CSV table of C-alpha atoms in Angstrom, one decimal:
chain,number,residue,atom,x,y,z
A,1,UNK,CA,2.8,-62.5,-40.4
A,2,UNK,CA,3.6,-61.3,-36.9
A,3,UNK,CA,1.0,-59.8,-34.7
A,4,UNK,CA,3.3,-58.7,-31.9
A,5,UNK,CA,3.2,-55.9,-29.4
A,6,UNK,CA,6.3,-54.7,-27.4
A,7,UNK,CA,7.7,-57.5,-25.3
A,8,UNK,CA,4.4,-59.4,-25.7
A,9,UNK,CA,3.0,-58.0,-22.5
A,10,UNK,CA,-0.2,-56.2,-21.6
A,11,UNK,CA,-3.9,-56.9,-21.1
A,12,UNK,CA,-4.2,-58.8,-24.4
A,13,UNK,CA,-1.9,-61.5,-22.9
A,14,UNK,CA,-5.0,-62.6,-20.9
A,15,UNK,CA,-6.9,-63.5,-24.1
A,16,UNK,CA,-9.1,-66.5,-24.0
A,17,UNK,CA,-7.6,-69.6,-25.8
A,18,UNK,CA,-9.7,-70.4,-28.8
A,19,UNK,CA,-8.5,-73.9,-29.3
A,20,UNK,CA,-7.9,-76.8,-26.9
A,21,UNK,CA,-8.8,-79.7,-29.1
A,22,UNK,CA,-7.4,-83.0,-27.9
A,23,UNK,CA,-6.5,-86.1,-29.9
A,24,UNK,CA,-6.8,-88.8,-27.2
A,25,UNK,CA,-3.5,-90.4,-26.0
A,26,UNK,CA,-2.7,-93.0,-23.4
A,27,UNK,CA,-2.1,-90.7,-20.5
A,28,UNK,CA,-1.3,-87.2,-19.6
A,29,UNK,CA,2.4,-88.0,-19.6
A,30,UNK,CA,2.0,-89.2,-23.2
A,31,UNK,CA,0.5,-85.9,-24.5
A,32,UNK,CA,2.1,-83.1,-26.3
A,33,UNK,CA,0.8,-79.5,-26.4
A,34,UNK,CA,1.2,-77.7,-29.7
A,35,UNK,CA,0.6,-73.9,-29.7
A,36,UNK,CA,-0.4,-71.9,-32.7
A,37,UNK,CA,-2.9,-69.4,-34.0
A,38,UNK,CA,-6.6,-70.1,-34.3
A,39,UNK,CA,-7.4,-70.3,-38.1
A,40,UNK,CA,-8.3,-72.8,-40.8
A,41,UNK,CA,-4.8,-74.4,-41.1
A,42,UNK,CA,-4.8,-75.1,-37.4
A,43,UNK,CA,-7.9,-77.2,-37.8
A,44,UNK,CA,-6.2,-79.1,-40.6
A,45,UNK,CA,-3.3,-79.8,-38.3
A,46,UNK,CA,-5.6,-81.3,-35.7
A,47,UNK,CA,-6.9,-83.7,-38.3
A,48,UNK,CA,-3.4,-84.5,-39.6
A,49,UNK,CA,-2.1,-85.1,-36.1
A,50,UNK,CA,-4.5,-88.0,-35.5
A,51,UNK,CA,-2.2,-90.1,-37.7
A,52,UNK,CA,0.7,-89.2,-35.3
A,53,UNK,CA,-1.2,-90.4,-32.3
A,54,UNK,CA,-2.3,-93.6,-34.1
A,55,UNK,CA,1.3,-94.4,-35.0
A,56,UNK,CA,2.9,-93.5,-31.7
A,57,UNK,CA,0.3,-93.5,-29.0
A,58,UNK,CA,1.3,-90.0,-28.1
A,59,UNK,CA,-1.8,-87.7,-27.7
A,60,UNK,CA,-1.9,-84.2,-29.0
A,61,UNK,CA,-3.4,-81.2,-27.3
A,62,UNK,CA,-3.7,-77.8,-29.1
A,63,UNK,CA,-3.7,-74.3,-27.7
A,64,UNK,CA,-5.0,-72.1,-30.5
A,65,UNK,CA,-5.2,-68.3,-29.9
A,66,UNK,CA,-7.0,-65.8,-32.1
A,67,UNK,CA,-4.6,-63.9,-34.3
A,68,UNK,CA,-5.1,-60.5,-32.6
A,69,UNK,CA,-3.9,-62.0,-29.4
A,70,UNK,CA,-1.6,-64.8,-30.6
A,71,UNK,CA,1.8,-63.1,-30.2
A,72,UNK,CA,0.9,-61.4,-27.0
A,73,UNK,CA,-0.2,-64.6,-25.5
A,74,UNK,CA,2.5,-66.9,-26.8
A,75,UNK,CA,5.5,-64.6,-26.5
A,76,UNK,CA,4.5,-63.9,-22.9
A,77,UNK,CA,4.5,-67.6,-22.4
A,78,UNK,CA,8.0,-67.9,-23.8
A,79,UNK,CA,9.4,-64.8,-22.1
A,80,UNK,CA,8.2,-66.2,-18.7
A,81,UNK,CA,9.8,-69.6,-19.3
A,82,UNK,CA,6.3,-71.2,-19.3
A,83,UNK,CA,5.8,-74.9,-19.8
A,84,UNK,CA,2.4,-74.8,-21.6
A,85,UNK,CA,3.8,-75.5,-25.0
A,86,UNK,CA,6.0,-78.4,-26.0
A,87,UNK,CA,5.8,-77.4,-29.7
A,88,UNK,CA,5.2,-73.9,-31.1
A,89,UNK,CA,4.4,-72.8,-34.6
A,90,UNK,CA,5.7,-69.3,-34.2
A,91,UNK,CA,5.9,-66.5,-36.8
A,92,UNK,CA,9.0,-66.1,-39.0
A,93,UNK,CA,10.0,-62.9,-37.2
A,94,UNK,CA,10.2,-64.7,-33.9
A,95,UNK,CA,13.1,-66.9,-35.0
A,96,UNK,CA,15.8,-64.4,-34.0
A,97,UNK,CA,14.4,-63.8,-30.5
A,98,UNK,CA,13.6,-67.5,-30.1
A,99,UNK,CA,17.2,-68.4,-30.9
A,100,UNK,CA,19.0,-65.6,-29.0
A,101,UNK,CA,16.8,-65.7,-25.9
A,102,UNK,CA,17.0,-69.5,-25.7
A,103,UNK,CA,13.3,-70.1,-26.2
A,104,UNK,CA,13.8,-72.6,-29.0
A,105,UNK,CA,15.9,-75.8,-29.1
A,106,UNK,CA,18.6,-75.8,-31.8
A,107,UNK,CA,17.8,-78.6,-34.1
A,108,UNK,CA,21.0,-79.3,-36.1
A,109,UNK,CA,22.1,-82.4,-34.2
A,110,UNK,CA,18.6,-83.8,-34.2
A,111,UNK,CA,18.1,-83.2,-37.9
A,112,UNK,CA,21.4,-85.1,-38.6
A,113,UNK,CA,20.4,-88.0,-36.4
A,114,UNK,CA,16.9,-88.2,-37.8
A,115,UNK,CA,18.0,-87.9,-41.4
A,116,UNK,CA,16.2,-84.7,-42.0
A,117,UNK,CA,17.8,-82.5,-44.6
A,118,UNK,CA,17.0,-78.8,-45.1
A,119,UNK,CA,17.8,-79.3,-48.7
A,120,UNK,CA,14.4,-81.1,-49.0
A,121,UNK,CA,12.5,-77.9,-48.2
A,122,UNK,CA,12.0,-74.8,-50.3
A,123,UNK,CA,15.1,-72.6,-49.8
A,124,UNK,CA,13.0,-69.4,-49.1
A,125,UNK,CA,11.2,-71.2,-46.3
A,126,UNK,CA,14.4,-72.6,-44.7
A,127,UNK,CA,15.9,-69.1,-44.8
A,128,UNK,CA,12.9,-67.4,-43.4
A,129,UNK,CA,11.4,-69.9,-40.9
A,130,UNK,CA,14.4,-71.9,-39.7
A,131,UNK,CA,17.8,-70.1,-39.6
A,132,UNK,CA,19.4,-67.7,-37.3
A,133,UNK,CA,21.6,-65.7,-38.0
A,134,UNK,CA,19.8,-65.4,-41.3
A,135,UNK,CA,21.1,-67.7,-43.9
A,136,UNK,CA,23.5,-69.5,-41.5
A,137,UNK,CA,23.2,-73.3,-41.1
A,138,UNK,CA,21.8,-72.9,-37.6
A,139,UNK,CA,18.3,-74.3,-37.4
A,140,UNK,CA,15.7,-73.5,-34.8
A,141,UNK,CA,12.5,-74.7,-36.6
A,142,UNK,CA,11.3,-76.9,-39.3
A,143,UNK,CA,9.4,-75.1,-42.1
A,144,UNK,CA,5.8,-75.9,-41.3
A,145,UNK,CA,3.4,-73.5,-43.0
A,146,UNK,CA,4.4,-71.7,-46.2
A,147,UNK,CA,2.5,-68.5,-46.8
A,148,UNK,CA,2.6,-65.2,-48.7
A,149,UNK,CA,0.3,-62.3,-49.3
A,150,UNK,CA,-1.7,-63.0,-52.5
A,151,UNK,CA,-4.9,-61.8,-54.2
A,152,UNK,CA,-8.4,-63.1,-55.1
A,153,UNK,CA,-11.0,-61.5,-57.3
A,154,UNK,CA,-14.6,-61.8,-58.5
A,155,UNK,CA,-14.0,-64.0,-61.6
A,156,UNK,CA,-17.7,-63.9,-62.4
A,157,UNK,CA,-17.7,-60.1,-62.6
A,158,UNK,CA,-14.5,-60.0,-64.7
A,159,UNK,CA,-16.0,-62.3,-67.2
A,160,UNK,CA,-19.1,-60.3,-67.9
A,161,UNK,CA,-19.1,-59.4,-71.7
A,162,UNK,CA,-20.3,-55.8,-71.2
A,163,UNK,CA,-17.6,-55.1,-68.6
A,164,UNK,CA,-15.0,-56.8,-70.7
A,165,UNK,CA,-15.9,-54.6,-73.7
A,166,UNK,CA,-16.0,-51.4,-71.7
A,167,UNK,CA,-12.7,-52.1,-70.0
A,168,UNK,CA,-10.9,-53.0,-73.3
A,169,UNK,CA,-12.3,-49.9,-75.0
A,170,UNK,CA,-10.8,-47.8,-72.2
A,171,UNK,CA,-7.5,-49.5,-71.6
A,172,UNK,CA,-6.8,-51.5,-74.8
A,173,UNK,CA,-6.4,-54.8,-72.9
A,174,UNK,CA,-8.6,-57.5,-71.5
A,175,UNK,CA,-10.2,-57.2,-68.1
A,176,UNK,CA,-8.0,-59.8,-66.4
A,177,UNK,CA,-6.0,-60.4,-63.2
A,178,UNK,CA,-3.4,-57.6,-63.1
A,179,UNK,CA,0.3,-58.3,-63.6
A,180,UNK,CA,1.6,-55.0,-62.3
A,181,UNK,CA,0.5,-52.6,-59.6
A,182,UNK,CA,-0.3,-50.1,-62.3
A,183,UNK,CA,-2.7,-52.5,-63.9
A,184,UNK,CA,-4.2,-53.4,-60.5
A,185,UNK,CA,-5.0,-49.7,-59.8
A,186,UNK,CA,-6.7,-49.4,-63.3
A,187,UNK,CA,-8.9,-52.4,-62.5
A,188,UNK,CA,-9.7,-51.1,-59.1
A,189,UNK,CA,-10.7,-47.7,-60.5
A,190,UNK,CA,-12.8,-49.4,-63.1
A,191,UNK,CA,-14.9,-51.1,-60.4
A,192,UNK,CA,-14.9,-48.4,-57.8
A,193,UNK,CA,-18.5,-47.1,-57.3
A,194,UNK,CA,-19.9,-49.3,-60.1
A,195,UNK,CA,-23.3,-50.8,-59.7
A,196,UNK,CA,-23.4,-54.6,-60.1
A,197,UNK,CA,-26.6,-56.6,-59.6
A,198,UNK,CA,-28.2,-53.5,-58.0
A,199,UNK,CA,-25.5,-52.9,-55.5
A,200,UNK,CA,-22.7,-50.3,-55.4
A,201,UNK,CA,-19.3,-52.1,-55.3
A,202,UNK,CA,-15.7,-50.9,-54.7
A,203,UNK,CA,-12.4,-51.7,-56.3
A,204,UNK,CA,-10.2,-53.4,-53.7
A,205,UNK,CA,-9.7,-54.3,-50.1
A,206,UNK,CA,-6.2,-53.8,-48.8
A,207,UNK,CA,-4.6,-53.8,-45.3
A,208,UNK,CA,-4.7,-50.6,-43.3
A,209,UNK,CA,-4.7,-51.8,-39.7
A,210,UNK,CA,-2.4,-50.0,-37.3
A,211,UNK,CA,-2.5,-51.9,-34.0
A,212,UNK,CA,-0.4,-54.9,-34.9
A,213,UNK,CA,1.1,-55.5,-38.3
A,214,UNK,CA,-1.6,-55.0,-40.9
A,215,UNK,CA,-0.6,-51.9,-42.8
A,216,UNK,CA,3.0,-53.0,-42.9
A,217,UNK,CA,2.1,-56.4,-44.4
A,218,UNK,CA,-0.1,-54.7,-46.9
A,219,UNK,CA,2.1,-51.7,-47.9
A,220,UNK,CA,5.2,-53.9,-48.3
A,221,UNK,CA,3.3,-55.9,-50.9
A,222,UNK,CA,3.6,-52.7,-53.0
A,223,UNK,CA,6.9,-51.4,-51.6
A,224,UNK,CA,8.8,-54.6,-52.4
A,225,UNK,CA,7.8,-54.7,-56.1
A,226,UNK,CA,8.7,-51.0,-56.4
A,227,UNK,CA,12.2,-51.6,-55.1
A,228,UNK,CA,12.1,-51.0,-51.4
A,229,UNK,CA,14.9,-52.7,-49.4
A,230,UNK,CA,15.7,-52.7,-45.7
A,231,UNK,CA,19.5,-52.3,-46.2
A,232,UNK,CA,21.8,-51.5,-49.1
A,233,UNK,CA,24.2,-54.2,-47.9
A,234,UNK,CA,22.7,-57.2,-46.1
A,235,UNK,CA,23.7,-57.4,-42.5
A,236,UNK,CA,25.1,-53.8,-42.4
A,237,UNK,CA,22.0,-51.9,-41.3
A,238,UNK,CA,22.8,-49.2,-43.9
A,239,UNK,CA,19.2,-48.1,-44.4
A,240,UNK,CA,19.8,-44.6,-46.0
A,241,UNK,CA,19.1,-44.9,-49.7
A,242,UNK,CA,17.3,-48.2,-49.3
A,243,UNK,CA,14.4,-47.6,-47.0
A,244,UNK,CA,13.9,-44.1,-48.4
A,245,UNK,CA,15.0,-44.7,-52.0
A,246,UNK,CA,13.1,-43.0,-54.8
A,247,UNK,CA,11.6,-46.4,-55.7
A,248,UNK,CA,10.5,-46.9,-52.1
A,249,UNK,CA,8.9,-43.5,-52.0
A,250,UNK,CA,7.1,-44.2,-55.3
A,251,UNK,CA,5.8,-47.5,-53.9
A,252,UNK,CA,4.4,-45.9,-50.7
A,253,UNK,CA,2.8,-43.1,-52.7
A,254,UNK,CA,1.2,-45.7,-54.9
A,255,UNK,CA,-0.2,-47.7,-52.0
A,256,UNK,CA,-1.8,-44.5,-50.6
A,257,UNK,CA,-3.3,-43.6,-54.0
A,258,UNK,CA,-4.8,-47.1,-54.1
A,259,UNK,CA,-6.2,-46.7,-50.6
A,260,UNK,CA,-7.7,-43.2,-51.4
A,261,UNK,CA,-9.2,-44.1,-54.8
A,262,UNK,CA,-10.5,-47.5,-54.6
A,263,UNK,CA,-11.3,-49.0,-51.1
A,264,UNK,CA,-14.7,-49.1,-49.4
A,265,UNK,CA,-15.8,-46.2,-47.2
A,266,UNK,CA,-14.4,-46.2,-43.7
A,267,UNK,CA,-11.7,-48.7,-44.5
A,268,UNK,CA,-9.2,-47.2,-42.1
A,269,UNK,CA,-8.3,-50.1,-39.8
A,270,UNK,CA,-8.6,-53.3,-41.8
A,271,UNK,CA,-6.7,-56.5,-41.8
A,272,UNK,CA,-7.3,-60.2,-42.5
A,273,UNK,CA,-10.9,-60.5,-41.3
A,274,UNK,CA,-12.0,-57.2,-42.7
A,275,UNK,CA,-10.6,-58.1,-46.1
A,276,UNK,CA,-12.4,-61.5,-46.0
A,277,UNK,CA,-15.6,-59.8,-44.9
A,278,UNK,CA,-15.5,-57.2,-47.7
A,279,UNK,CA,-15.0,-59.9,-50.3
A,280,UNK,CA,-17.5,-62.4,-49.0
A,281,UNK,CA,-20.2,-59.7,-48.7
A,282,UNK,CA,-19.8,-58.7,-52.3
A,283,UNK,CA,-18.4,-55.2,-51.6
A,284,UNK,CA,-15.2,-55.5,-53.6
A,285,UNK,CA,-13.9,-56.8,-56.9
A,286,UNK,CA,-10.4,-57.7,-55.6
A,287,UNK,CA,-8.8,-58.3,-52.2
A,288,UNK,CA,-5.4,-59.0,-50.7
A,289,UNK,CA,-4.9,-61.7,-48.0
A,290,UNK,CA,-2.8,-64.6,-47.0
A,291,UNK,CA,-2.8,-67.8,-49.1
A,292,UNK,CA,-3.7,-69.6,-45.9
A,293,UNK,CA,-7.3,-68.4,-46.4
A,294,UNK,CA,-7.6,-69.4,-50.1
A,295,UNK,CA,-8.8,-73.0,-49.5
A,296,UNK,CA,-11.7,-71.8,-47.4
A,297,UNK,CA,-12.5,-69.0,-49.8
A,298,UNK,CA,-12.7,-71.4,-52.7
A,299,UNK,CA,-15.1,-73.6,-50.8
A,300,UNK,CA,-17.3,-70.6,-49.8
A,301,UNK,CA,-20.9,-71.3,-51.0
A,302,UNK,CA,-21.6,-67.6,-51.9
A,303,UNK,CA,-18.4,-66.3,-53.5
A,304,UNK,CA,-16.3,-69.5,-54.1
A,305,UNK,CA,-16.2,-72.1,-56.8
A,306,UNK,CA,-16.4,-70.6,-60.3
A,307,UNK,CA,-17.1,-67.1,-58.9
A,308,UNK,CA,-13.6,-66.6,-57.5
A,309,UNK,CA,-10.2,-66.4,-59.1
A,310,UNK,CA,-6.7,-66.0,-57.6
A,311,UNK,CA,-3.5,-64.2,-58.7
A,312,UNK,CA,0.0,-63.7,-57.3
A,313,UNK,CA,1.0,-60.3,-55.9
A,314,UNK,CA,1.6,-58.0,-59.0
A,315,UNK,CA,5.1,-57.0,-59.9
A,316,UNK,CA,6.3,-53.5,-60.9
A,317,UNK,CA,10.1,-53.0,-61.2
A,318,UNK,CA,10.6,-56.5,-59.7
A,319,UNK,CA,8.5,-59.5,-58.8
A,320,UNK,CA,8.0,-59.8,-55.1
A,321,UNK,CA,5.5,-61.0,-52.4
A,322,UNK,CA,5.3,-60.3,-48.7
A,323,UNK,CA,6.2,-63.4,-46.8
A,324,UNK,CA,3.9,-65.0,-44.2
A,325,UNK,CA,4.1,-68.4,-42.7
A,326,UNK,CA,5.8,-70.1,-39.8
A,327,UNK,CA,8.1,-72.8,-38.7
A,328,UNK,CA,7.5,-75.4,-36.0
A,329,UNK,CA,9.9,-75.3,-33.0
A,330,UNK,CA,10.6,-77.4,-29.9
A,331,UNK,CA,10.2,-75.1,-26.8
A,332,UNK,CA,13.3,-75.3,-24.6
A,333,UNK,CA,11.2,-75.2,-21.4
A,334,UNK,CA,9.3,-78.3,-22.3
A,335,UNK,CA,9.9,-81.4,-20.2
A,336,UNK,CA,8.9,-83.6,-23.2
A,337,UNK,CA,11.4,-82.5,-25.7
A,338,UNK,CA,12.1,-86.1,-26.8
A,339,UNK,CA,8.5,-86.6,-27.7
A,340,UNK,CA,8.3,-83.2,-29.3
A,341,UNK,CA,11.2,-84.1,-31.5
A,342,UNK,CA,9.4,-87.3,-32.4
A,343,UNK,CA,6.6,-85.2,-33.7
A,344,UNK,CA,9.0,-83.1,-35.8
A,345,UNK,CA,10.5,-86.2,-37.3
A,346,UNK,CA,7.0,-87.5,-38.2
A,347,UNK,CA,5.8,-84.2,-39.6
A,348,UNK,CA,8.9,-83.9,-41.9
A,349,UNK,CA,8.0,-87.1,-43.8
A,350,UNK,CA,7.1,-86.6,-47.4
A,351,UNK,CA,3.9,-88.6,-47.2
A,352,UNK,CA,2.8,-86.6,-44.1
A,353,UNK,CA,3.6,-83.4,-46.0
A,354,UNK,CA,1.5,-84.5,-48.9
A,355,UNK,CA,-1.5,-85.1,-46.7
A,356,UNK,CA,-0.9,-81.8,-44.9
A,357,UNK,CA,-1.3,-80.0,-48.3
A,358,UNK,CA,-4.4,-82.1,-49.1
A,359,UNK,CA,-6.1,-81.1,-45.8
A,360,UNK,CA,-5.5,-77.3,-46.3
A,361,UNK,CA,-2.0,-76.8,-44.9
A,362,UNK,CA,0.7,-75.3,-47.0
A,363,UNK,CA,3.7,-77.7,-47.2
A,364,UNK,CA,7.2,-76.4,-47.7
A,365,UNK,CA,8.6,-79.8,-48.7
A,366,UNK,CA,10.0,-80.1,-52.2
A,367,UNK,CA,8.5,-83.6,-52.6
A,368,UNK,CA,5.1,-81.8,-52.5
A,369,UNK,CA,6.0,-78.5,-54.3
A,370,UNK,CA,8.0,-80.2,-57.1
A,371,UNK,CA,5.4,-82.9,-57.8
A,372,UNK,CA,4.2,-82.5,-61.4
A,373,UNK,CA,0.6,-82.6,-60.3
A,374,UNK,CA,1.0,-79.8,-57.7
A,375,UNK,CA,0.2,-76.8,-59.9
A,376,UNK,CA,-3.1,-78.2,-60.9
A,377,UNK,CA,-4.0,-79.6,-57.4
A,378,UNK,CA,-5.8,-76.4,-56.4
A,379,UNK,CA,-6.8,-73.3,-58.4
A,380,UNK,CA,-4.3,-71.2,-56.4
A,381,UNK,CA,-1.4,-73.7,-56.2
A,382,UNK,CA,0.6,-72.3,-59.2
A,383,UNK,CA,0.3,-68.8,-57.8
A,384,UNK,CA,1.6,-70.1,-54.5
A,385,UNK,CA,4.7,-71.5,-56.2
A,386,UNK,CA,5.3,-68.1,-57.9
A,387,UNK,CA,4.9,-66.2,-54.7
A,388,UNK,CA,7.3,-68.5,-52.7
A,389,UNK,CA,9.9,-68.0,-55.4
A,390,UNK,CA,10.2,-64.2,-54.7
A,391,UNK,CA,9.1,-63.6,-51.1
A,392,UNK,CA,10.6,-60.9,-48.9
A,393,UNK,CA,10.2,-60.6,-45.1
A,394,UNK,CA,10.3,-58.0,-42.5
A,395,UNK,CA,13.2,-57.7,-40.1
A,396,UNK,CA,13.7,-60.9,-38.1
A,397,UNK,CA,15.8,-59.2,-35.5
A,398,UNK,CA,15.2,-60.0,-31.8
A,399,UNK,CA,14.1,-56.3,-31.5
A,400,UNK,CA,11.6,-56.7,-34.4
A,401,UNK,CA,8.7,-55.7,-32.2
A,402,UNK,CA,10.0,-52.2,-31.8
A,403,UNK,CA,10.9,-52.1,-35.5
A,404,UNK,CA,7.4,-53.2,-36.5
A,405,UNK,CA,5.6,-50.8,-34.2
A,406,UNK,CA,7.6,-47.9,-35.7
A,407,UNK,CA,6.7,-48.9,-39.3
A,408,UNK,CA,3.1,-49.3,-38.3
A,409,UNK,CA,2.9,-45.8,-37.0
A,410,UNK,CA,4.8,-44.1,-39.9
A,411,UNK,CA,2.8,-45.9,-42.6
A,412,UNK,CA,-0.6,-45.4,-41.0
A,413,UNK,CA,0.1,-41.8,-40.3
A,414,UNK,CA,1.0,-41.2,-43.9
A,415,UNK,CA,-1.4,-43.5,-45.8
A,416,UNK,CA,-4.6,-43.2,-43.7
A,417,UNK,CA,-4.1,-40.0,-41.5
A,418,UNK,CA,-2.6,-37.9,-44.3
A,419,UNK,CA,0.4,-36.8,-42.2
A,420,UNK,CA,3.3,-35.5,-44.3
A,421,UNK,CA,4.8,-37.0,-47.4
A,422,UNK,CA,6.0,-40.5,-48.3
A,423,UNK,CA,9.6,-39.4,-48.2
A,424,UNK,CA,9.1,-37.8,-44.8
A,425,UNK,CA,7.5,-41.0,-43.5
A,426,UNK,CA,10.4,-43.2,-44.7
A,427,UNK,CA,13.0,-40.7,-43.4
A,428,UNK,CA,11.4,-40.8,-40.0
A,429,UNK,CA,11.3,-44.6,-40.1
A,430,UNK,CA,15.0,-44.7,-40.7
A,431,UNK,CA,15.5,-42.5,-37.6
A,432,UNK,CA,13.2,-44.8,-35.6
A,433,UNK,CA,15.1,-47.9,-36.7
A,434,UNK,CA,18.5,-46.3,-36.2
A,435,UNK,CA,17.6,-45.7,-32.6
A,436,UNK,CA,16.5,-49.3,-32.1
A,437,UNK,CA,19.7,-50.7,-33.6
A,438,UNK,CA,21.8,-48.3,-31.6
A,439,UNK,CA,20.2,-49.5,-28.5
A,440,UNK,CA,20.9,-53.1,-29.6
A,441,UNK,CA,24.6,-52.2,-30.2
A,442,UNK,CA,24.4,-52.9,-33.9
A,443,UNK,CA,25.1,-49.4,-35.0
C-alpha cells in the first residue's frame, strides 16, 4: 500500500493528525514519537507499546494520519528534514527513497550488535520492507506489519441450500470460495442483481479509485496471477514484453470485465473504505481488501462471526497476491535515535511479536508464523500465510510516485472511463515509465 502523490507536497499535506495517543513516560526527553497511518493496527500498536514503556520508562507518542493523507503528510515531513517522527512505519514503496535520500538510518550495524537476524523474519517481508537495493543485505527497516490484498465473502449466503443447488446445476461445482479469477467472476455474476432477504445485491466490490493507489492495488491482484511482470529481467528495466505481454493484457481485460459486470452501481472511485462499506451494508457477496482489516471484520456485529468467510487472492496462470504492509524505520533526523533503536530491539523479540499478532497486528516473525497453532489462531490466518508466500509489489524505486501516478491514470482511463484497449493502456504505461527511468538515468 502506498497512498503517495508527487513529492508528497500539496494542500493535503496540511491534513489533521488523527492520532496523538500518549503512553505516559517520565518526561518529554524520555518520549518517542512513532508515525503511522490511522487504522485498526495502529490502535493495536498503542496497546502493545504500553509494555515497552513499562519495561523501559520511555513514553510513546503516536502521530496517526488517515490513509488518504498519510503519504502526503509523512513524506513531506521526511523531505523537509522534520523532527516530528523518531520512528516511522512507512510503506514498502518508500524504502528506496528513504535509503537513497538519507531519511532512514541504515540498521545493519545495529542489528548485528542487538542480535537481530533477518533470517528470523519471513523472506518476502525482509525483501519488500527492509532492503535497498532490493534483495541486497542493506537494511533500512525491520518488518513490522505484514499485509496483502485478500478477500472476504458472505458465508451465510454461500451456504444457503437453494443457492447451492442453483449454482451447482449451472456450473457443475459447489458454490464456494473461488480458486481462480475465472471462478470468481462466475460467482460474482451469480449474485449480481439477485434478491436476498428482500434486497437487491451485487457480486463484488473491487478497487477502482484513481487519486492515490486504489485501482493499481486492485488491478494488480488480477494482473499478477495472469502473468504480468514489471521487467523481463530483474533490475534491467526491460518492460516491453512484460508489462504489455499477452498475459498482462488478458489480466487487465478480465479486471475490466469484472468491474463492468458485477460491481454496485456508481462504483467508479472506490478503495479501502468503500469496499468495507459495501460489504458491511450487505450490498455485495464478495469484496477485496487488505488483511489488516480482517480482524475487525470478523468482529463486526452485523456481518462478522459465522456470516463471514475469507479466502486468499485467486490464482490463474500462477498464484500471486498484491503486497501491502510496512517496515518500521528510525528517522535519521531524530535526536533520539538511541531510544528509537531500543524500541526496535524490543519490538523484534518473539514474545512481543506473538502479542502483536494477538492484538490484531500482523507479525512477520517466523516464531509466530511457523508456530503450529498459527493457522488455526484466526479464521484468516492460513490464508495470510498463503498470501505472504507469493506476494508481488509495485516498483520500490525512489521515483515510484511518478511511476504510480502513471499507472493510476492508464488503468482508470481504460477500466472505468472506457478509453482505448488494454494493450493500448499498457503500451502507454511503458512509454510513461520509460520517460521516468530516462529522467532517473536508469535507461
